[in-house]
mmCIF file of C-alpha atoms and ligand atoms in Angstrom:
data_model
loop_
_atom_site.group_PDB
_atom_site.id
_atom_site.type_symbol
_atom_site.label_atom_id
_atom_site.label_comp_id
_atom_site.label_asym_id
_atom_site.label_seq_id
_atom_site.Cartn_x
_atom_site.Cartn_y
_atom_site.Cartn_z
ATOM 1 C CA UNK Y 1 18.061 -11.390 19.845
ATOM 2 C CA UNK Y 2 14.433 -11.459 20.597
ATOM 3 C CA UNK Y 3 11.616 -10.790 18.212
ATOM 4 C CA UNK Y 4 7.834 -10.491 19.076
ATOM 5 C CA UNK Y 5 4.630 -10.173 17.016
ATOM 6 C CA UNK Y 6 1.142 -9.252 17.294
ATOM 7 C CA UNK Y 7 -1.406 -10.394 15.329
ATOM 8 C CA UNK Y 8 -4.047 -7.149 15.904
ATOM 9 C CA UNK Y 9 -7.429 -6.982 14.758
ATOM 10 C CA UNK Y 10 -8.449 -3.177 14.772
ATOM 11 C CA UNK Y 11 -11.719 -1.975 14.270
ATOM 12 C CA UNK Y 12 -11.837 0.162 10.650
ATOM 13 C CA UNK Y 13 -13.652 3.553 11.224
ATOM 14 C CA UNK Y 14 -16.064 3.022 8.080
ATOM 15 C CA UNK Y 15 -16.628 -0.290 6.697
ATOM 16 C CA UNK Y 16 -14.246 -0.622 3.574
ATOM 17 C CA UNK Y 17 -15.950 -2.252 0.225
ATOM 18 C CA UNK Y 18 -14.469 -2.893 -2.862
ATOM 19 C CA UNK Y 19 -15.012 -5.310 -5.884
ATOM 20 C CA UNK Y 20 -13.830 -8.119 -3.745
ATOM 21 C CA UNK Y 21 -15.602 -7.510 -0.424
ATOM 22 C CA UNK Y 22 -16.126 -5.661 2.767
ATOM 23 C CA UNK Y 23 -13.921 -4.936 5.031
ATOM 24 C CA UNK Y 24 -14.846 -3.927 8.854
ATOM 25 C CA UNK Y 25 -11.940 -5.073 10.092
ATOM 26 C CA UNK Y 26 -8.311 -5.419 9.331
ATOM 27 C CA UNK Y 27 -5.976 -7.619 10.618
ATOM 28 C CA UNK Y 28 -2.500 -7.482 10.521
ATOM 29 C CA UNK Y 29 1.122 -8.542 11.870
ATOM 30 C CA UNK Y 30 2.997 -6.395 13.811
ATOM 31 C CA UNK Y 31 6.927 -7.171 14.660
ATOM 32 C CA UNK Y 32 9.140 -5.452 16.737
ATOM 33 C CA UNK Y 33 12.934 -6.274 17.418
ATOM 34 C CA UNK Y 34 14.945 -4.898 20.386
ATOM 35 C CA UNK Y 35 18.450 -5.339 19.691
ATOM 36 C CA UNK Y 36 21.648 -3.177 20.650
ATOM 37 C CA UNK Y 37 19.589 -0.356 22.371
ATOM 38 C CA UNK Y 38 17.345 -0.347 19.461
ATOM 39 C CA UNK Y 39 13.938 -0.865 19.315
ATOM 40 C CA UNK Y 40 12.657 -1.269 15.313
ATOM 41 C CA UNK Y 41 8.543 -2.207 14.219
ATOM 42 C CA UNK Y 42 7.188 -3.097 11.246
ATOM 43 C CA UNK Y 43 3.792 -4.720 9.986
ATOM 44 C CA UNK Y 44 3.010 -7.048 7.680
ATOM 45 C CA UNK Y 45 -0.342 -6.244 5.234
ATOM 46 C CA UNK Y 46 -1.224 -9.444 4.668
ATOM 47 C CA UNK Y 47 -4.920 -9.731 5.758
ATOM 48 C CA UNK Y 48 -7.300 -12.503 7.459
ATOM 49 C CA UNK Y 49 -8.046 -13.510 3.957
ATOM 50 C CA UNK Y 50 -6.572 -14.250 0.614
ATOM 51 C CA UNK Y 51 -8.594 -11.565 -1.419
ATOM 52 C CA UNK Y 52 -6.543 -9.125 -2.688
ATOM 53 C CA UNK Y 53 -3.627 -11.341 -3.581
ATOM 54 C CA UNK Y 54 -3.049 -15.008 -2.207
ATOM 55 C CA UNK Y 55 -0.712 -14.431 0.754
ATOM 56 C CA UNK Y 56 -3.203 -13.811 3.756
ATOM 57 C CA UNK Y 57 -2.122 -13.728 7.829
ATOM 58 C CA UNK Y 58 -1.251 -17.692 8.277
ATOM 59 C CA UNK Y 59 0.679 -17.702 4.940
ATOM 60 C CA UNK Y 60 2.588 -15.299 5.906
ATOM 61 C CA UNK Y 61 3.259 -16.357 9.664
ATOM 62 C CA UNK Y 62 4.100 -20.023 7.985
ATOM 63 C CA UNK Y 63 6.930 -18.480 5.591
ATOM 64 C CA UNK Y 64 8.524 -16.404 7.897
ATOM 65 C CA UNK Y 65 8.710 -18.531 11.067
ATOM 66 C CA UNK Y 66 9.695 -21.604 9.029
ATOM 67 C CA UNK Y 67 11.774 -19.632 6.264
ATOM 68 C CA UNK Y 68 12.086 -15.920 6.655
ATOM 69 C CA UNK Y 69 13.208 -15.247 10.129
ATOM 70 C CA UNK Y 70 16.385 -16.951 10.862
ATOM 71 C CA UNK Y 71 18.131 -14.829 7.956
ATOM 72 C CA UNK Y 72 17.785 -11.742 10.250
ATOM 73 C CA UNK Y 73 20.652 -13.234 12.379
ATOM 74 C CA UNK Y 74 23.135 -10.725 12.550
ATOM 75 C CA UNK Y 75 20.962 -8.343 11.292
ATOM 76 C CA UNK Y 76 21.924 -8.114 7.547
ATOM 77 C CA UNK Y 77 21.172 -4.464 5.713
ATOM 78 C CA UNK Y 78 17.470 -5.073 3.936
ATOM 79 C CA UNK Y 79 19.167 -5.517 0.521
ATOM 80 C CA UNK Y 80 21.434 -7.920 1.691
ATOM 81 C CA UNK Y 81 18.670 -9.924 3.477
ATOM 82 C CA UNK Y 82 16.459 -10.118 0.466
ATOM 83 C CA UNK Y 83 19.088 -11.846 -1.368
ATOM 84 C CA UNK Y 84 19.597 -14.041 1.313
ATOM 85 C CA UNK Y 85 15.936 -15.568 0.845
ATOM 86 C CA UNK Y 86 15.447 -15.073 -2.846
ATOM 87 C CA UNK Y 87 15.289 -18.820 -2.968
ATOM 88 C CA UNK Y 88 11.822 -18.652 -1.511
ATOM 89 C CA UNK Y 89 9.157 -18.035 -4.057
ATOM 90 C CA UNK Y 90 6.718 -15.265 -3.843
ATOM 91 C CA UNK Y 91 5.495 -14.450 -0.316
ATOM 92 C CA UNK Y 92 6.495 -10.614 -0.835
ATOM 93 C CA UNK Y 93 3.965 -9.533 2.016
ATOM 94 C CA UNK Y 94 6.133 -11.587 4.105
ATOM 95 C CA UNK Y 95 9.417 -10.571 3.095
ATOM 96 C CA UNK Y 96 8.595 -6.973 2.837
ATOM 97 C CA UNK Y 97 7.518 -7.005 6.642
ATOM 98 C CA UNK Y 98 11.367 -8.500 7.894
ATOM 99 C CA UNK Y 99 12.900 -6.028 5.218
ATOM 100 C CA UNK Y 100 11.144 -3.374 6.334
ATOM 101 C CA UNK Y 101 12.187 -3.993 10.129
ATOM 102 C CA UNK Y 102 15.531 -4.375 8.860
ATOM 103 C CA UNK Y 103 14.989 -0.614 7.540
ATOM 104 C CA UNK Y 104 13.596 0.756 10.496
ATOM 105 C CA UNK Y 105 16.833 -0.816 12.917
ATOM 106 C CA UNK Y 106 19.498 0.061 10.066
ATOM 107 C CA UNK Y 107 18.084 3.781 9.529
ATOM 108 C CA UNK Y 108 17.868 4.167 13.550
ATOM 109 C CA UNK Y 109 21.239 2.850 14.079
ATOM 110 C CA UNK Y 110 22.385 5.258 11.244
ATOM 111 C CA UNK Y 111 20.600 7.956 13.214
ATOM 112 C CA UNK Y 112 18.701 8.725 9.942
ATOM 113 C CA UNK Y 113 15.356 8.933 9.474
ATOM 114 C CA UNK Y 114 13.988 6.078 6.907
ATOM 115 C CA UNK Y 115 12.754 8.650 4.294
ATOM 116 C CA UNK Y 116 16.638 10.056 4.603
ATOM 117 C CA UNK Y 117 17.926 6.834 4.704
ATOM 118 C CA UNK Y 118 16.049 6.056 1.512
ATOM 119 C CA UNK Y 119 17.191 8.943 -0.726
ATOM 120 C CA UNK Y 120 16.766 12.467 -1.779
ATOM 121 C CA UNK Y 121 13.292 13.262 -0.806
ATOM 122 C CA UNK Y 122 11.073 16.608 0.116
ATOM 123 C CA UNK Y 123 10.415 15.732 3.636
ATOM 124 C CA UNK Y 124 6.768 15.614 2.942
ATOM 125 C CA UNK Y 125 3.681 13.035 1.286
ATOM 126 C CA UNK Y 126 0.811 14.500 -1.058
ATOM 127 C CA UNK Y 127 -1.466 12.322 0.224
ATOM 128 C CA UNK Y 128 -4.988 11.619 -1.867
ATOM 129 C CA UNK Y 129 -7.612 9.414 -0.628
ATOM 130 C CA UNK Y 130 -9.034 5.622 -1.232
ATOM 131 C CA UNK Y 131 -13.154 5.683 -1.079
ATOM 132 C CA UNK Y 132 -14.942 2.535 -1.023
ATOM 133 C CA UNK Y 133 -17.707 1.457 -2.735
ATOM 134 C CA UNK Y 134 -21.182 2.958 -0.667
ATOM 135 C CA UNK Y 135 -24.552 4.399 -1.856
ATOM 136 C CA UNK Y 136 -24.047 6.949 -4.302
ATOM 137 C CA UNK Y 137 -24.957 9.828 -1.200
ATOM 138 C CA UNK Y 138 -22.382 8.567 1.016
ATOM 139 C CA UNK Y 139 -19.850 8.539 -1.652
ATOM 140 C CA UNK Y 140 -20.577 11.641 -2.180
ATOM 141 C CA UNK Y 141 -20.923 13.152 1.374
ATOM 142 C CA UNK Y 142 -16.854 11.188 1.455
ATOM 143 C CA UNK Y 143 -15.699 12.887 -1.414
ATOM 144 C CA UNK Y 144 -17.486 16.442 0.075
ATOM 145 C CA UNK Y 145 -15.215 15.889 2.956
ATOM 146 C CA UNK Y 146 -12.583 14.692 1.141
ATOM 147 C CA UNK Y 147 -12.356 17.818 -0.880
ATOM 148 C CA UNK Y 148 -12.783 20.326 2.134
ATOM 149 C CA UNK Y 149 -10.229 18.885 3.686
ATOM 150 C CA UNK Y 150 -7.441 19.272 0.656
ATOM 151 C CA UNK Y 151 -6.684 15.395 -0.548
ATOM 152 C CA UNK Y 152 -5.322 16.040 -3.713
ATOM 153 C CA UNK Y 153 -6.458 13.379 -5.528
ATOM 154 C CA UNK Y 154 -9.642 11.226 -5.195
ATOM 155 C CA UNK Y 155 -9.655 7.584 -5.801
ATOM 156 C CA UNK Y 156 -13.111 5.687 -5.720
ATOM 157 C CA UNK Y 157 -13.198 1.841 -5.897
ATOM 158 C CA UNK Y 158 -15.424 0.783 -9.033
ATOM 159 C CA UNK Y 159 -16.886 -2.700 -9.874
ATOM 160 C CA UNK Y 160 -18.579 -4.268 -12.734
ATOM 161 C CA UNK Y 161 -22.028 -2.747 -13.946
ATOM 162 C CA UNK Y 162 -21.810 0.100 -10.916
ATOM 163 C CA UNK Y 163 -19.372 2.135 -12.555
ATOM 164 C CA UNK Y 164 -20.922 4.445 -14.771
ATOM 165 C CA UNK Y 165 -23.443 5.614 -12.022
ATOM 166 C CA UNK Y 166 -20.355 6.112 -9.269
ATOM 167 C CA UNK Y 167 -18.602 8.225 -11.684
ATOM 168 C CA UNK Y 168 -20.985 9.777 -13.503
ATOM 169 C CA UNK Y 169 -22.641 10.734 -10.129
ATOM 170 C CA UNK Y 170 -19.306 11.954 -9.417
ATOM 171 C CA UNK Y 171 -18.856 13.952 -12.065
ATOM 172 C CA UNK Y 172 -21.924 15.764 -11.927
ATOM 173 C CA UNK Y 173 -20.709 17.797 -8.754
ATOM 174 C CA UNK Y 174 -17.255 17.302 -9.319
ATOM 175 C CA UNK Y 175 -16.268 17.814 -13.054
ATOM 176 C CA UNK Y 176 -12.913 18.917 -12.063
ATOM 177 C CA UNK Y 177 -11.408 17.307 -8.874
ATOM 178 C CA UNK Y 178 -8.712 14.491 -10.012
ATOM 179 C CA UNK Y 179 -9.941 11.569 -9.920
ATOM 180 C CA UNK Y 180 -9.110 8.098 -10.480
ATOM 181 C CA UNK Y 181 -10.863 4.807 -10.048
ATOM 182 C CA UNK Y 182 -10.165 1.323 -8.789
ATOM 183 C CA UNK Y 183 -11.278 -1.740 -10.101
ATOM 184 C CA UNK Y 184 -9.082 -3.887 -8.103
ATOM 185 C CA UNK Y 185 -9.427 -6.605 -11.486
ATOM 186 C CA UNK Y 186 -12.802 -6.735 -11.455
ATOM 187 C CA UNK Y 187 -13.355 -6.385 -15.382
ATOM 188 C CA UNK Y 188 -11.834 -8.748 -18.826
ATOM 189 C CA UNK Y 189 -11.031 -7.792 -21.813
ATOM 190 C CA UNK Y 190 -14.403 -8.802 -22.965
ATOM 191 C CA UNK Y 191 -15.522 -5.842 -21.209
ATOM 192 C CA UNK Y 192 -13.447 -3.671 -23.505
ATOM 193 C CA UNK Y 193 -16.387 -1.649 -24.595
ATOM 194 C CA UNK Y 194 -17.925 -1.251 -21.189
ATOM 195 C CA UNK Y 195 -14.133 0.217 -20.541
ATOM 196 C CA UNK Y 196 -13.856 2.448 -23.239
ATOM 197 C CA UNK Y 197 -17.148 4.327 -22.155
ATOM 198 C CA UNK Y 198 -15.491 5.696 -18.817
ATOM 199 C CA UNK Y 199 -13.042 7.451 -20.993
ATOM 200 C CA UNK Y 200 -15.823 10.237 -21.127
ATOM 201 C CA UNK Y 201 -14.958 10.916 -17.328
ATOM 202 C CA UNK Y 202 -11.321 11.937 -17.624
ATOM 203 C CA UNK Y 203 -9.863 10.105 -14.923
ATOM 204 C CA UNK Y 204 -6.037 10.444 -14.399
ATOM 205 C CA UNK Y 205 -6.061 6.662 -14.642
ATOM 206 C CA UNK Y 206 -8.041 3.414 -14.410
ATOM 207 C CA UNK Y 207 -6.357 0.882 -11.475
ATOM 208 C CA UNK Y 208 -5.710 -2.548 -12.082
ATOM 209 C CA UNK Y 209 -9.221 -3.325 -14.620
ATOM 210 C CA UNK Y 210 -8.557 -6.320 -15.545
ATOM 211 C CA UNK Y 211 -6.845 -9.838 -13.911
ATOM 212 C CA UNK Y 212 -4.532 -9.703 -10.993
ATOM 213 C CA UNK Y 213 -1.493 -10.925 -12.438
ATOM 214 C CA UNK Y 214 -2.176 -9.276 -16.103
ATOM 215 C CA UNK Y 215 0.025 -7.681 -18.391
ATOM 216 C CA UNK Y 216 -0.512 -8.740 -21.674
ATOM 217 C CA UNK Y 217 -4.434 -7.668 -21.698
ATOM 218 C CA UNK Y 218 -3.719 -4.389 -19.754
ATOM 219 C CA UNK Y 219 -1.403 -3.657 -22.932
ATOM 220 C CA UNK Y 220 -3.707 -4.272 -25.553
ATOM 221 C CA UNK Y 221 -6.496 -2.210 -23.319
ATOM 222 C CA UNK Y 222 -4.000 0.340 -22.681
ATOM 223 C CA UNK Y 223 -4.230 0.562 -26.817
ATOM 224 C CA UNK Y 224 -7.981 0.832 -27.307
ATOM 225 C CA UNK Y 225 -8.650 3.451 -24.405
ATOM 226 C CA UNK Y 226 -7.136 6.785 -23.688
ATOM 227 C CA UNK Y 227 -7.812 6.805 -19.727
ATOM 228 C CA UNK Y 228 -3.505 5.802 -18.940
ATOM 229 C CA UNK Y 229 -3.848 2.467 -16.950
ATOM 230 C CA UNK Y 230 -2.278 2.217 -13.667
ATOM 231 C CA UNK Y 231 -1.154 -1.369 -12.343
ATOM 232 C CA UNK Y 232 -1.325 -2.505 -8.720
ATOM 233 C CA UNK Y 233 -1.802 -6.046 -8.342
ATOM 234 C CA UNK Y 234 -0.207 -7.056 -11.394
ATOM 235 C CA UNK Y 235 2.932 -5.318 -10.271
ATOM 236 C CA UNK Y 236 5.128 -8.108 -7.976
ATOM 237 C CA UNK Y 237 8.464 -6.766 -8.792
ATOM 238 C CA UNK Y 238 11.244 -4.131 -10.753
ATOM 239 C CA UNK Y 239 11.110 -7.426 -13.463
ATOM 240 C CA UNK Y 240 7.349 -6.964 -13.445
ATOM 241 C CA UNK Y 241 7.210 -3.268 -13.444
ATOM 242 C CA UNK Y 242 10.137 -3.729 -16.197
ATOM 243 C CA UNK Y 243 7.684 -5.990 -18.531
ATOM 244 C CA UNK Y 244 5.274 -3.999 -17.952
ATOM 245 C CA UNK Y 245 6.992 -0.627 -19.595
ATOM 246 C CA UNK Y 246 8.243 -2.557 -22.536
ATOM 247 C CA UNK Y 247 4.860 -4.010 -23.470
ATOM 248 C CA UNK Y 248 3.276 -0.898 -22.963
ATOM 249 C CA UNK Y 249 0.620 -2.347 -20.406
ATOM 250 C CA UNK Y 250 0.798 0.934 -17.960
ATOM 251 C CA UNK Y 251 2.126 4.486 -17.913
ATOM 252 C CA UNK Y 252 1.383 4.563 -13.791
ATOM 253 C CA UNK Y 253 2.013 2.429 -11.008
ATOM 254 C CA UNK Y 254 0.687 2.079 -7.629
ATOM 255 C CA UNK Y 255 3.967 0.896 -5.478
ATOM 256 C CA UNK Y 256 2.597 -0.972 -2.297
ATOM 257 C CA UNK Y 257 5.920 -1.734 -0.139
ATOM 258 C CA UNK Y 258 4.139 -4.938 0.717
ATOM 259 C CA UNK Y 259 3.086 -6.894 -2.372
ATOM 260 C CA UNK Y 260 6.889 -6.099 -4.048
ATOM 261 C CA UNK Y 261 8.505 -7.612 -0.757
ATOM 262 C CA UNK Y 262 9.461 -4.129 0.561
ATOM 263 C CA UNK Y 263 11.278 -0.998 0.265
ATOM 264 C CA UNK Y 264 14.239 -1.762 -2.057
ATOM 265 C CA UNK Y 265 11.823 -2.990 -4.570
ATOM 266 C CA UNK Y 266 9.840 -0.303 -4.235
ATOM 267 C CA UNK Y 267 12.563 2.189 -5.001
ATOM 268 C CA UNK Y 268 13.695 -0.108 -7.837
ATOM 269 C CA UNK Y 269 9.921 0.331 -9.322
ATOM 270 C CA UNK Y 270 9.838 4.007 -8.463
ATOM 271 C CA UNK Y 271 13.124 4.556 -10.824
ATOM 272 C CA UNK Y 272 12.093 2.624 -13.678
ATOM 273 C CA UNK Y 273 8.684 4.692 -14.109
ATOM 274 C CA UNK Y 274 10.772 7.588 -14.016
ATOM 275 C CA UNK Y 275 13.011 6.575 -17.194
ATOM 276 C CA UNK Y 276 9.875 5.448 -18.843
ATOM 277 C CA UNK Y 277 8.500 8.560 -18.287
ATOM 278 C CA UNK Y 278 5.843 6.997 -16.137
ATOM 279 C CA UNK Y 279 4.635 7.980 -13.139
ATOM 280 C CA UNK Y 280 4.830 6.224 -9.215
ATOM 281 C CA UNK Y 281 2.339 6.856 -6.443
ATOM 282 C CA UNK Y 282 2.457 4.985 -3.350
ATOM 283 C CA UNK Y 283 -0.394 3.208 -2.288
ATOM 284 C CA UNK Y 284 -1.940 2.063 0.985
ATOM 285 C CA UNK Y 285 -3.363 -1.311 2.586
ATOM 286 C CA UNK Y 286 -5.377 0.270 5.409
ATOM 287 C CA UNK Y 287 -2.168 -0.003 7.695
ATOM 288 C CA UNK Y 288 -1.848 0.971 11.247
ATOM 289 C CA UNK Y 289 -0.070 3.858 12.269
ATOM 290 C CA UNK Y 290 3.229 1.173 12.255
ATOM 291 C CA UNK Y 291 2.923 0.510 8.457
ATOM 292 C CA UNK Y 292 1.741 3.547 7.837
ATOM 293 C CA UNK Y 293 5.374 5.566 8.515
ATOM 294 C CA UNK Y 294 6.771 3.101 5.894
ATOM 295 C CA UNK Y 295 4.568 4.312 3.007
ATOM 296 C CA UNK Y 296 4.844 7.374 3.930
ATOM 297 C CA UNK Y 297 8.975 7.932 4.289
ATOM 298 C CA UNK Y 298 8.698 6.290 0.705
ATOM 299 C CA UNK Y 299 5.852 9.004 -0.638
ATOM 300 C CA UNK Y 300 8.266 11.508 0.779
ATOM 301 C CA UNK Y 301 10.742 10.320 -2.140
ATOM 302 C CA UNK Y 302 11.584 12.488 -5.152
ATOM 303 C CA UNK Y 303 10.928 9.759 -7.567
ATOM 304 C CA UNK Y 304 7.305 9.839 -6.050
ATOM 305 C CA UNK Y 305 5.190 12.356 -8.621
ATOM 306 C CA UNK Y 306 1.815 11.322 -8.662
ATOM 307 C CA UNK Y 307 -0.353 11.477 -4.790
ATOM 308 C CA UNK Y 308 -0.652 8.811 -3.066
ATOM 309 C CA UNK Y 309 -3.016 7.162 -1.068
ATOM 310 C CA UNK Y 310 -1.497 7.699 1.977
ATOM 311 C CA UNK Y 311 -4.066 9.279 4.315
ATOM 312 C CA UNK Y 312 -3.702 10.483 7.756
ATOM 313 C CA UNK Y 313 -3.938 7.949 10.008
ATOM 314 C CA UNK Y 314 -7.268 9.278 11.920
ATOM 315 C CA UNK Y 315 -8.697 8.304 8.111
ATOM 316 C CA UNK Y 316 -8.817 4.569 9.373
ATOM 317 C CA UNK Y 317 -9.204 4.103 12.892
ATOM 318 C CA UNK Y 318 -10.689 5.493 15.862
ATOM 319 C CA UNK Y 319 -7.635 4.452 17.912
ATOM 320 C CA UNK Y 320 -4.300 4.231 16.490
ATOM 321 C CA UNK Y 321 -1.239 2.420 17.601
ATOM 322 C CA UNK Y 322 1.504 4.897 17.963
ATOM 323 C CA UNK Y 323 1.073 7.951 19.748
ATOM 324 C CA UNK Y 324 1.957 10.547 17.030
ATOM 325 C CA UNK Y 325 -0.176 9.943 14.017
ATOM 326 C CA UNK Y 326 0.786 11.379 10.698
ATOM 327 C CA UNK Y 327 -1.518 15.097 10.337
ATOM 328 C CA UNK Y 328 -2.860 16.581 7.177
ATOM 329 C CA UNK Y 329 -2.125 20.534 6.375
ATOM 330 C CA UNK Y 330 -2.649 22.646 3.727
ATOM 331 C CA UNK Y 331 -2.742 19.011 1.572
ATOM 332 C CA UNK Y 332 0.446 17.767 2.860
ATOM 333 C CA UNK Y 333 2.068 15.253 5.069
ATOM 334 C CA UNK Y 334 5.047 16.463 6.934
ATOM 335 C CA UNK Y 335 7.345 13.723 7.943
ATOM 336 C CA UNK Y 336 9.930 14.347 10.797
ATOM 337 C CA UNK Y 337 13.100 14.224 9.365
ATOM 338 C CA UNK Y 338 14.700 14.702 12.791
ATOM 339 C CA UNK Y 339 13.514 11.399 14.281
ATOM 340 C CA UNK Y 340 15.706 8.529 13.845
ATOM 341 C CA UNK Y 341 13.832 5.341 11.502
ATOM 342 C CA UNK Y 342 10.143 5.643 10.998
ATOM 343 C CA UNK Y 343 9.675 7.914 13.603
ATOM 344 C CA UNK Y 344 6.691 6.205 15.400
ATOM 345 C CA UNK Y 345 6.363 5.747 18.955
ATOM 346 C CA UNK Y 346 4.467 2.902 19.456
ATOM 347 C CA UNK Y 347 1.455 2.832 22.023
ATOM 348 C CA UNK Y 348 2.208 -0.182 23.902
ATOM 349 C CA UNK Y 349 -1.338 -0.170 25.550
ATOM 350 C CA UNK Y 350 -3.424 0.230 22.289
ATOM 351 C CA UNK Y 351 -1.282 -2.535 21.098
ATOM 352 C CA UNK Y 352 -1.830 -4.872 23.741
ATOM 353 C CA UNK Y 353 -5.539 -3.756 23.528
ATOM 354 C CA UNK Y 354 -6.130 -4.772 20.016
ATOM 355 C CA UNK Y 355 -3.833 -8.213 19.819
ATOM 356 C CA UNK Y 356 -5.475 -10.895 19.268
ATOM 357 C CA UNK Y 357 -2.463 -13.580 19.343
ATOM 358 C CA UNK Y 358 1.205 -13.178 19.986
ATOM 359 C CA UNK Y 359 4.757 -15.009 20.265
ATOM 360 C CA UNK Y 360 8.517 -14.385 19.973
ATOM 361 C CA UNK Y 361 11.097 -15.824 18.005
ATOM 362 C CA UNK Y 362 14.558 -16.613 19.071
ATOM 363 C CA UNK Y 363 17.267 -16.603 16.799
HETATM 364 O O1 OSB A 1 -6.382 -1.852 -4.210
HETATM 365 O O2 OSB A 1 -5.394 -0.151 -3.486
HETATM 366 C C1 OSB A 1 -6.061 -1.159 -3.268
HETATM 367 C C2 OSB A 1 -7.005 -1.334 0.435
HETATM 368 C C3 OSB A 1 -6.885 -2.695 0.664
HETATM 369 C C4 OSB A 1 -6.537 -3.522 -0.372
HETATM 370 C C5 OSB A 1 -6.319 -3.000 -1.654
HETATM 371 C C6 OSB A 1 -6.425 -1.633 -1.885
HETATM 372 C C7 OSB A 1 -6.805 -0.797 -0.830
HETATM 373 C C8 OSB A 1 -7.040 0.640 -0.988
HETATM 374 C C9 OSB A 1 -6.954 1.492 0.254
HETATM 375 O O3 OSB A 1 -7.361 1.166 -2.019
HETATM 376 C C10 OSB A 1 -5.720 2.306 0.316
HETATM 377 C C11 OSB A 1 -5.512 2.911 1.676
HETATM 378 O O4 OSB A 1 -6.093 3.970 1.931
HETATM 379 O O5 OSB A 1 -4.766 2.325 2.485
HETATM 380 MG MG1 MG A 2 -5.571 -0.895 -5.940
#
């Protein structure tokens, strides 16, 4: 069995801020496996750097060409291959990028589609939309757009002492749309008062305020505010999203197949907001069109209430890598239930165009 990946580097169509930097770029690992007639991808969302969580690309290369990869011998069923490497610490982005392979080549060889192969779903994503941080007019002239076009939900990213004049700004025009904002743990509790002010813009919920791997201040926050707090970084695992519920530190979570170590997880997390009368959205890492079909067969899943940010996929780049990007109508996403697995078909040309390193693995 071969296995090949492609470290791309594609060119984002608006620069990307948020409270922990700017992103023009993103860079990510793509893998693709051609066994038995079958031909699965997937793509890892670690980035170049470590600044969303502390995996970045060469982590995550390291850990799965020295730990991860020689467990998909004989191509076990995703579950079955997580347990197989549950000895390894952490390194979800990694994991979740061989389970999700795994996915794609057991749904194909299933001839289900992945969001079938998942569960009960509605065959369709309500996708909202992630807006970075800008000068007030061109968050605005985003969230004009945005609004036209039917997202139905607007996310802005937020950051300490420029958060009262993005959403107050916001609200002027909008006082309606829902909207939600993302602090990607830029805030602590010290800033609890500075918090409890944005209450007076009724968002649907505040992301991830305060530390990245936070619970126990999220749930006394979650106590002095009435803005419900939604957890993304903090949120590693079911165990994590399980804590989390019983300590009362969110009522919403933002599932990212990638940071929980993929889709099994993910499902796991979905369910247990669901019996705590939570809620589940599924959330993006400016994928390509290959990670992309992932988040949005999971979206498509009936324990999915709240929109996600799964956008289209000409929301991100001028050029895509798969041939039939993911459409917006009428503020859904329709997702092919007759194609087998993710449904993508890769465009090997844009692919080769944008790698910027690539190998195989034998095993
Ligand atoms: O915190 O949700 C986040 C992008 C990169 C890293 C972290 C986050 C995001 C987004 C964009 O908000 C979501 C998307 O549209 O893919
Ligand atoms: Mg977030």
């Amino acid at each position: 069995m071969e296995i090949s990946y492609y470290i791309v580097r594609m060119p984002l169509k608006n620069p990307f801020t948020t409270s922990f930097g700017t992103d023009i770029y993103r860079e990510s690992i793509i893998f693709r496996l051609s066994e038995n007639g079958i031909t699965a991808y997937s793509e890892c969302v670690s980035d170049h750097d470590p600044f969303y969580s502390y995996e970045d690309n060469t982590t995550a290369m390291h850990i799965i060409s020295e730990y991860l990869i020689k467990s998909l011998k004989n191509l076990p069923e995703p579950e079955e291959f997580l347990k197989s490497v549950s000895y390894i610490k952490g390194h979800n982005m990694a994991k979740a990028a061989l389970e999700m392979l795994l996915y794609d080549y057991h749904a194909r060889l299933n001839k289900k589609s992945l969001a079938d192969y998942l569960g009960q779903n509605r065959g369709y994503a309500i996708p909202g939309i992630s807006i970075g941080i800008d000068k007030i007019d061109k968050m605005l002239e985003r969230i004009d757009e945005a609004v036209k076009m039917g997202y139905n939900r607007i996310k802005v990213k937020i950051k300490k002492g420029l958060e009262n004049e993005i959403l107050k700004s916001i609200r002027d025009v909008y006082p309606d749309i829902s909207l939600s904002a993302d602090a990607n743990s830029d805030y602590t509790f010290n800033d609890i008062e500075l918090l409890k002010s944005l209450d007076r813009y009724n968002l649907v919920y505040i992301e991830q305020p305060l530390c990245y791997d936070d619970l126990i201040y999220h749930s006394k926050l979650s106590r002095e505010i009435s803005t419900p707090i939604c957890l993304d970084e903090s949120i590693t695992s079911s165990k994590r999203a399980e804590k989390a519920f019983e300590i009362g530190a969110c009522s919403v979570i933002n599932i990212k197949p990638g940071r929980v170590s993929g889709l099994t997880e993910s499902i796991k997390i979905a369910r247990i907001a669901m019996e705590n009368n939570g809620h589940a959205w599924v959330g993006g890492m400016l994928e390509t069109g290959i990670g992309r079909a992932y988040n949005m067969a999971l979206a498509a899943n009936n324990l999915i209430d709240y929109p996600g940010d799964t956008s289209p996929n000409a929301r991100y780049y001028s050029e895509d890598l798969v041939k039939n990007p993911f459409t917006m109508d009428n503020g859904i996403i329709s997702i092919d239930l007759k194609r087998p697995g993710t449904g993508i078909d890769v465009d090997s040309n844009a692919l080769k165009k944008y790698t910027i390193d690539s190998g195989k693995f034998e095993i």
